[in-house]
Short mmCIF file of N, CA and C in Angstrom, two decimals:
data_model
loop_
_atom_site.label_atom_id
_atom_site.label_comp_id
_atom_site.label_asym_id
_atom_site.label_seq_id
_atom_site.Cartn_x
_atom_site.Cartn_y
_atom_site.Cartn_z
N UNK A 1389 -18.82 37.57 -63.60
CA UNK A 1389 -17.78 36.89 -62.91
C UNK A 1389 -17.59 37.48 -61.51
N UNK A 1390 -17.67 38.68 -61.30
CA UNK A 1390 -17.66 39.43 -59.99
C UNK A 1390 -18.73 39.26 -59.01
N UNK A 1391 -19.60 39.19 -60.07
CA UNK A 1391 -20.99 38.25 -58.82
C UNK A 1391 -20.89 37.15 -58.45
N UNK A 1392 -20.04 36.25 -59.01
CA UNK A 1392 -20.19 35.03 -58.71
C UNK A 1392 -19.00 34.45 -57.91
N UNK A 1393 -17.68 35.83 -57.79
CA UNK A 1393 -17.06 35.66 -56.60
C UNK A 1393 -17.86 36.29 -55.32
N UNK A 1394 -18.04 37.07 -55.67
CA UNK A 1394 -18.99 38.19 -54.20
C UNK A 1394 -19.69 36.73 -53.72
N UNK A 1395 -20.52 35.87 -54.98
CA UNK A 1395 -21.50 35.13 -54.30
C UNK A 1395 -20.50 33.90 -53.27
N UNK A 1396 -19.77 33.35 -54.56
CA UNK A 1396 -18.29 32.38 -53.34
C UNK A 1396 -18.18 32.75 -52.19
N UNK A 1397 -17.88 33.89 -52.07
CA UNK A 1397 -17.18 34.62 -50.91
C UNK A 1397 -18.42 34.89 -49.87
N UNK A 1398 -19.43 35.16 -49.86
CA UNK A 1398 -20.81 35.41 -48.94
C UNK A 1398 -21.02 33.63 -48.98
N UNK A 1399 -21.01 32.88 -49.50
CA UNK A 1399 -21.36 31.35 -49.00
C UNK A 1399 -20.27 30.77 -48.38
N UNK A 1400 -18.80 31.03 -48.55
CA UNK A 1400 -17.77 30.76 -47.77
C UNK A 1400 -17.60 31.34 -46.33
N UNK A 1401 -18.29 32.85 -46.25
CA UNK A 1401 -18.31 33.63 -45.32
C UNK A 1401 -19.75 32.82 -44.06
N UNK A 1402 -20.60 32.65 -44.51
CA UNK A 1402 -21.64 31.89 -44.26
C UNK A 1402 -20.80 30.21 -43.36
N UNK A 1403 -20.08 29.41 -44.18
CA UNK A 1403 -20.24 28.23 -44.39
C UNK A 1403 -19.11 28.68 -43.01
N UNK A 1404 -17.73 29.69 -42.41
CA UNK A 1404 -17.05 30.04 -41.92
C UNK A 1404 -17.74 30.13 -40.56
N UNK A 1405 -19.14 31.15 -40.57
CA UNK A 1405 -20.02 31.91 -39.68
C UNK A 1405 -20.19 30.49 -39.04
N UNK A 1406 -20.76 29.28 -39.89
CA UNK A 1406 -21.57 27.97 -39.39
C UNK A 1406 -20.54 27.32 -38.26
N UNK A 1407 -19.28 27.11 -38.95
CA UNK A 1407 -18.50 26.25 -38.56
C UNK A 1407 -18.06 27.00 -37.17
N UNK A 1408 -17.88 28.20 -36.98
CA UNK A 1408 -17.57 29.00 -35.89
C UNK A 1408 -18.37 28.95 -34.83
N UNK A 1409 -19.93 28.73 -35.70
CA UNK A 1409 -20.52 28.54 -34.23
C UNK A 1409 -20.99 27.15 -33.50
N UNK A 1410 -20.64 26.75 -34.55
CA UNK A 1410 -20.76 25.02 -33.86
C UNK A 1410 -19.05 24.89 -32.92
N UNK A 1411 -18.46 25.39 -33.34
CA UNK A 1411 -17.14 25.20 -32.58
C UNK A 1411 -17.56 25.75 -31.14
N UNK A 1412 -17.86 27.34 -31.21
CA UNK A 1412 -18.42 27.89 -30.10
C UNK A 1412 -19.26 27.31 -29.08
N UNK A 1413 -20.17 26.56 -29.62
CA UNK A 1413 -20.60 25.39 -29.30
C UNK A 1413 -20.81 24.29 -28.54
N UNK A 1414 -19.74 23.76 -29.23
CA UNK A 1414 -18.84 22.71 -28.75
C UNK A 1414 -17.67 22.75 -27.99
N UNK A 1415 -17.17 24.35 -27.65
CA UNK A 1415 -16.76 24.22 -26.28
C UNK A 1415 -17.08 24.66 -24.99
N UNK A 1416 -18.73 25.35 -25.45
CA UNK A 1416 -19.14 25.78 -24.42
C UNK A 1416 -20.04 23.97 -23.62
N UNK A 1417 -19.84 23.32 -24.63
CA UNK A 1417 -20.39 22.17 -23.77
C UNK A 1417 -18.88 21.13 -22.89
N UNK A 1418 -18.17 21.62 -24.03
CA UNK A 1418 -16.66 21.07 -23.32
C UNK A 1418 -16.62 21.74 -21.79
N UNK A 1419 -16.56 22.97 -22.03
CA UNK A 1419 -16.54 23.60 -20.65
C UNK A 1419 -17.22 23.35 -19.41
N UNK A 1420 -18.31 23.25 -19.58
CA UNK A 1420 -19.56 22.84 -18.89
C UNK A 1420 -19.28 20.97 -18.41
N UNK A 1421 -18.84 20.58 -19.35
CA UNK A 1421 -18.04 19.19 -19.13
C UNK A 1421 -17.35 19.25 -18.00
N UNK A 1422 -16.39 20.19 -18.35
CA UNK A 1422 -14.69 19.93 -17.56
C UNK A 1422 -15.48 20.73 -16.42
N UNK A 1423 -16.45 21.71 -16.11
CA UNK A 1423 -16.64 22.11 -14.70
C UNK A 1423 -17.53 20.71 -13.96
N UNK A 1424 -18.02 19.95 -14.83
CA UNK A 1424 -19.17 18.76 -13.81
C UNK A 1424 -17.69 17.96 -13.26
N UNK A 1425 -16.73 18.06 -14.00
CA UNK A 1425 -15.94 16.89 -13.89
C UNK A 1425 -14.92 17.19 -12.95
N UNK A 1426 -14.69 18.85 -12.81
CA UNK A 1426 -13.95 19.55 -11.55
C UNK A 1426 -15.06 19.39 -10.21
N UNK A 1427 -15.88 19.56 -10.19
CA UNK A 1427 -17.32 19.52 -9.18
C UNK A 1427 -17.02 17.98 -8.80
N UNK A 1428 -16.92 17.08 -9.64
CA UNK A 1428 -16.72 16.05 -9.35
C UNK A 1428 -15.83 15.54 -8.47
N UNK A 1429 -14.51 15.71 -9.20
CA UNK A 1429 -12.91 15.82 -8.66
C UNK A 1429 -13.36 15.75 -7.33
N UNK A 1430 -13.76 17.18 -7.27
CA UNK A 1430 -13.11 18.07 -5.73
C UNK A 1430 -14.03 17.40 -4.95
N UNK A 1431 -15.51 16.41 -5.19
CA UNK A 1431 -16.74 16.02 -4.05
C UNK A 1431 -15.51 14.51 -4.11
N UNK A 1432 -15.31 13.72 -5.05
CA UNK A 1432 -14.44 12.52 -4.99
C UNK A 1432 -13.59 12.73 -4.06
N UNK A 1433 -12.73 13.64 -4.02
CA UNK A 1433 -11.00 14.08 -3.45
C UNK A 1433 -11.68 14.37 -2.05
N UNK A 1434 -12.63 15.13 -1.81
CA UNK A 1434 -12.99 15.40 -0.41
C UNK A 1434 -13.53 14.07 0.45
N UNK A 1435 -14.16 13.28 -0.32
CA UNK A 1435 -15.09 12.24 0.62
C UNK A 1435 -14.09 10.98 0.72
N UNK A 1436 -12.33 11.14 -0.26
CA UNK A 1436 -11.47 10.17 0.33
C UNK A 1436 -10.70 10.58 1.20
N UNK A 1437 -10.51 11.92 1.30
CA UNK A 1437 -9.77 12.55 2.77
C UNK A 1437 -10.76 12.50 3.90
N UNK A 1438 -11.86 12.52 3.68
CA UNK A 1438 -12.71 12.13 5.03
C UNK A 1438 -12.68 10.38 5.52
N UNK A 1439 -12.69 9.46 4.19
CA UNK A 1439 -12.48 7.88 4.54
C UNK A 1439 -10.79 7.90 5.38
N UNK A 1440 -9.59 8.74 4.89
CA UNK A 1440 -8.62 8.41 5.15
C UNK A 1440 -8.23 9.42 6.91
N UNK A 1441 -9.18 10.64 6.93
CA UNK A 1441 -9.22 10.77 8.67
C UNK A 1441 -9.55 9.61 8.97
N UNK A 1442 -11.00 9.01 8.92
CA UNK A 1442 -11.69 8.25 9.57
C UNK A 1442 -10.92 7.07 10.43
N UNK A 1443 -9.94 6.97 9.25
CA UNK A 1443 -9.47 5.38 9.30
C UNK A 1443 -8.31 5.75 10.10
N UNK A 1444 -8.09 7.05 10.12
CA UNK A 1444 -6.48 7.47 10.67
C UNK A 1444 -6.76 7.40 11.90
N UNK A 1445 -8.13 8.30 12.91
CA UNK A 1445 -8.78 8.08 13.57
C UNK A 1445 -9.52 7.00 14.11
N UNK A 1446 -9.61 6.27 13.66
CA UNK A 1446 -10.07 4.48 13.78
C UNK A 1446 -8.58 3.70 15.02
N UNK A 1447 -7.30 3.46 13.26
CA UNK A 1447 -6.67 3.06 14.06
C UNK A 1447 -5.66 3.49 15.26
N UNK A 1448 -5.57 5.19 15.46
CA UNK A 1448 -5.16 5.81 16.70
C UNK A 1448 -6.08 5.22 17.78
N UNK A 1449 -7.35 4.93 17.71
CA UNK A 1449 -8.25 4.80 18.93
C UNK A 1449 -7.35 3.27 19.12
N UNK A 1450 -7.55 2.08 18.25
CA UNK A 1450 -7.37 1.22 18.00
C UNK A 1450 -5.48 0.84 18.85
N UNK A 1451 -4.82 1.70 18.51
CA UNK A 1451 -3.56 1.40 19.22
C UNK A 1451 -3.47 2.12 20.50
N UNK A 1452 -4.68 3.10 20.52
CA UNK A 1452 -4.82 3.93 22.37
C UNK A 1452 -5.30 2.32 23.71
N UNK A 1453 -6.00 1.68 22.62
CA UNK A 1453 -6.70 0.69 23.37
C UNK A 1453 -5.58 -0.52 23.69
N UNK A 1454 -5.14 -0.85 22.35
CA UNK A 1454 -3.68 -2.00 22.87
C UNK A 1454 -2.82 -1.65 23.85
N UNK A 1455 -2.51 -0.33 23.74
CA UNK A 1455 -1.05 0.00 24.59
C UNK A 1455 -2.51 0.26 25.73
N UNK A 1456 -3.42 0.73 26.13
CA UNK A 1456 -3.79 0.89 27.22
C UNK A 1456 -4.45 -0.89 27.81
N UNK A 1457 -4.27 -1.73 27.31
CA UNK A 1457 -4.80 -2.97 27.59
C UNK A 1457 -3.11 -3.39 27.78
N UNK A 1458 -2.18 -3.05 27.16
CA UNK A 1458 -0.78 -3.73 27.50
C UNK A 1458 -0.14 -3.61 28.79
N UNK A 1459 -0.52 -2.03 29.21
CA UNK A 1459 0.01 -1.24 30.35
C UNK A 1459 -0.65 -1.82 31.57
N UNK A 1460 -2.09 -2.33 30.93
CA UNK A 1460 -2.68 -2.78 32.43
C UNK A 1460 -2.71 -4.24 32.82
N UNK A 1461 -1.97 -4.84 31.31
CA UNK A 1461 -1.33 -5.93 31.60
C UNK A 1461 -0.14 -6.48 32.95
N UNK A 1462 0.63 -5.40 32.22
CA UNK A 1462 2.04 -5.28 32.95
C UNK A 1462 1.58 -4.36 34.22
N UNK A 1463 0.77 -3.85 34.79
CA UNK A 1463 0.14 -3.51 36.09
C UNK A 1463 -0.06 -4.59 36.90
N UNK A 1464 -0.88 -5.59 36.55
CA UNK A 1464 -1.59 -6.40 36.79
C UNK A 1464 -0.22 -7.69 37.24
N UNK A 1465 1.04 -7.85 36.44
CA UNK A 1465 1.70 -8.76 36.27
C UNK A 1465 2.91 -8.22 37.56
N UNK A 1466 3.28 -6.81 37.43
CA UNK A 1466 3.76 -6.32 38.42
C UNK A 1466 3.37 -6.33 39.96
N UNK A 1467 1.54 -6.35 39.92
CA UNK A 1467 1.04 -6.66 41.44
C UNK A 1467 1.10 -8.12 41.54
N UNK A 1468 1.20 -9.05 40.73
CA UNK A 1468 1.03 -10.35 41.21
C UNK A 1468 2.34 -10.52 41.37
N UNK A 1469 3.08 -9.93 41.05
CA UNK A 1469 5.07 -10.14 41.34
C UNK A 1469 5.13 -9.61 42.45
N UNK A 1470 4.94 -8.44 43.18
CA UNK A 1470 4.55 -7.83 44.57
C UNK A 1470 4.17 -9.17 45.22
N UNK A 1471 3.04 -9.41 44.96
CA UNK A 1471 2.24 -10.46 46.08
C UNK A 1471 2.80 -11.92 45.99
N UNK A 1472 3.92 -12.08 44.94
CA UNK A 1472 4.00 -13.71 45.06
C UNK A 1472 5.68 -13.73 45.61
N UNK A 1473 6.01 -12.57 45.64
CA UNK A 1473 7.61 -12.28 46.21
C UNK A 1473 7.41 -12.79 47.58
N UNK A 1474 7.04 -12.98 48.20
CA UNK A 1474 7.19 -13.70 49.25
C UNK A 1474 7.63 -14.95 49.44
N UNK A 1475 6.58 -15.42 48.57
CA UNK A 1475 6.31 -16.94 48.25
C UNK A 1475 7.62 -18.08 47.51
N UNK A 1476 8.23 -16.49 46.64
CA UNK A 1476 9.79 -16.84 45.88
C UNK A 1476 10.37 -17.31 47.17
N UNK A 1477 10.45 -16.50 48.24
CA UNK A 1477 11.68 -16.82 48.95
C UNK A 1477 11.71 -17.98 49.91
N UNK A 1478 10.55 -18.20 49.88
CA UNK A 1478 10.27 -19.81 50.53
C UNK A 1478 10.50 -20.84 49.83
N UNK A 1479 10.78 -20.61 48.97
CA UNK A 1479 11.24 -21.93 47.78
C UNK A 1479 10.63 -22.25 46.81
N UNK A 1480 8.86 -21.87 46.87
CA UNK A 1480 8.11 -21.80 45.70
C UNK A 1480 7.91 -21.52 45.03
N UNK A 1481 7.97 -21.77 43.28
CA UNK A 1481 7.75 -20.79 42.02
C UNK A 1481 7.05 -19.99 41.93
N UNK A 1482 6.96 -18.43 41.38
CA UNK A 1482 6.77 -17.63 40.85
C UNK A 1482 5.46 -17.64 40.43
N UNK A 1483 5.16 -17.15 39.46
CA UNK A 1483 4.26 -16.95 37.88
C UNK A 1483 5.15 -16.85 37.05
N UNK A 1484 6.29 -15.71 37.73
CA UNK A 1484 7.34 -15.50 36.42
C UNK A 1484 8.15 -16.52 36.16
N UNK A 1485 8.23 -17.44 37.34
CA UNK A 1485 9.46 -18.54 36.92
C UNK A 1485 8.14 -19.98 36.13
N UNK A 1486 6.69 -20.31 36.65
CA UNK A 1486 6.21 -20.99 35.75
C UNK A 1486 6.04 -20.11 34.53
N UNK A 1487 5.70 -19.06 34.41
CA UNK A 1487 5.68 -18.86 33.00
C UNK A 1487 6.79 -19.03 31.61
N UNK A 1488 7.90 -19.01 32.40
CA UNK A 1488 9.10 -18.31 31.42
C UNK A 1488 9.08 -19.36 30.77
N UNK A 1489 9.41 -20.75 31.31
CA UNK A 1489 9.53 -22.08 30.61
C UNK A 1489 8.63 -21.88 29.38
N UNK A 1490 7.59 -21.83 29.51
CA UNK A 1490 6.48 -21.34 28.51
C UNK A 1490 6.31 -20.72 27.31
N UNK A 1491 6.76 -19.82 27.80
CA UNK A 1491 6.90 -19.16 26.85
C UNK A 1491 8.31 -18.62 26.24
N UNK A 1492 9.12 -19.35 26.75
CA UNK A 1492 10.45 -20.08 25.81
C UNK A 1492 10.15 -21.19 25.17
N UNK A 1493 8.84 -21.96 25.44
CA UNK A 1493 8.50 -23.70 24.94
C UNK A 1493 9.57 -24.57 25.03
N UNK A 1494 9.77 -24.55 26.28
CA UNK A 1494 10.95 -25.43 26.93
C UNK A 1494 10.15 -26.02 27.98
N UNK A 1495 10.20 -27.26 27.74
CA UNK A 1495 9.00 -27.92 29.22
C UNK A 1495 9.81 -27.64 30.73
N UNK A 1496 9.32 -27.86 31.74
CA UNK A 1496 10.11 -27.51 32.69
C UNK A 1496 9.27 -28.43 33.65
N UNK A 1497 10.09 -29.45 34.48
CA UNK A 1497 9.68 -30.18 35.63
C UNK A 1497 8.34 -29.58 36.59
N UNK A 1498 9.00 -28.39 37.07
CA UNK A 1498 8.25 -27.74 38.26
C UNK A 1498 6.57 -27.74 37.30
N UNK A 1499 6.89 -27.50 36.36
CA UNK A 1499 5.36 -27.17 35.62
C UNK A 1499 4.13 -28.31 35.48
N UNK A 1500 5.13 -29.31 34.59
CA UNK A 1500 5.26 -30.86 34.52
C UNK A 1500 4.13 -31.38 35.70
N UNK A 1501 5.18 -30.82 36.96
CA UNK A 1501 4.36 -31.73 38.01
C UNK A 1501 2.97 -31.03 38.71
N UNK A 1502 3.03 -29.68 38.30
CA UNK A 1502 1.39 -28.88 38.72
C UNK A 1502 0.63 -29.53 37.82
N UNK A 1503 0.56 -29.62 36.85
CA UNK A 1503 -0.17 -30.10 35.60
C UNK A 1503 -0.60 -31.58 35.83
N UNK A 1504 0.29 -32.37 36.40
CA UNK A 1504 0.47 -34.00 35.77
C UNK A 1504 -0.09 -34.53 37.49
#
């Protein structure tokens, strides 16, 4: 009867040894998992902070160019107001006075009759 616990006990001890090392195992592949999947993470997480400079950088250029195309708008609208101020005081419209009608979309005679 004593042999045949000793023997229980050395095949339980065994069947313990097995299961321990398949566990061992199985988290050394878990591990190896969770590092491809951190390697991963961190190449994913890096190459969307580089899309989200890019784009941050994109549209800064993108609004350097509007406001610098707006400014040389209103340059441009300011010298033709210089050069047509004269012309105001003789009785003749503007740019600013044909435009305004316009771009209120209110027809306006004086316009009417350049056009027509």
């Amino acid at each position: 009867m004593r042999d045949q616990l000793e023997k229980a006990q050395h095949n339980m001890d065994a069947k313990l040894d097995q299961i321990g090392s398949r566990m061992e195992e199985h988290l050394r592949g878990v591990r190896d998992q969770m590092g491809q999947l951190r390697e991963y993470m961190d190449r994913h997480g890096e190459y969307m902070k580089q899309g989200l400079d890019s784009f941050r950088e994109e549209t800064n250029r993108n609004f350097e160019t509007a406001e610098a195309e707006m400014q040389a708008q209103k340059n441009d609208m300011e010298i033709l107001e210089e050069r047509t101020a004269g012309i105001a005081r003789s009785g003749v419209p503007t740019s600013r006075t044909l435009l305004r009608p316009l771009l209120n979309n209110k027809p306006s005679s004086k316009i009417s009759c350049l056009f027509f």
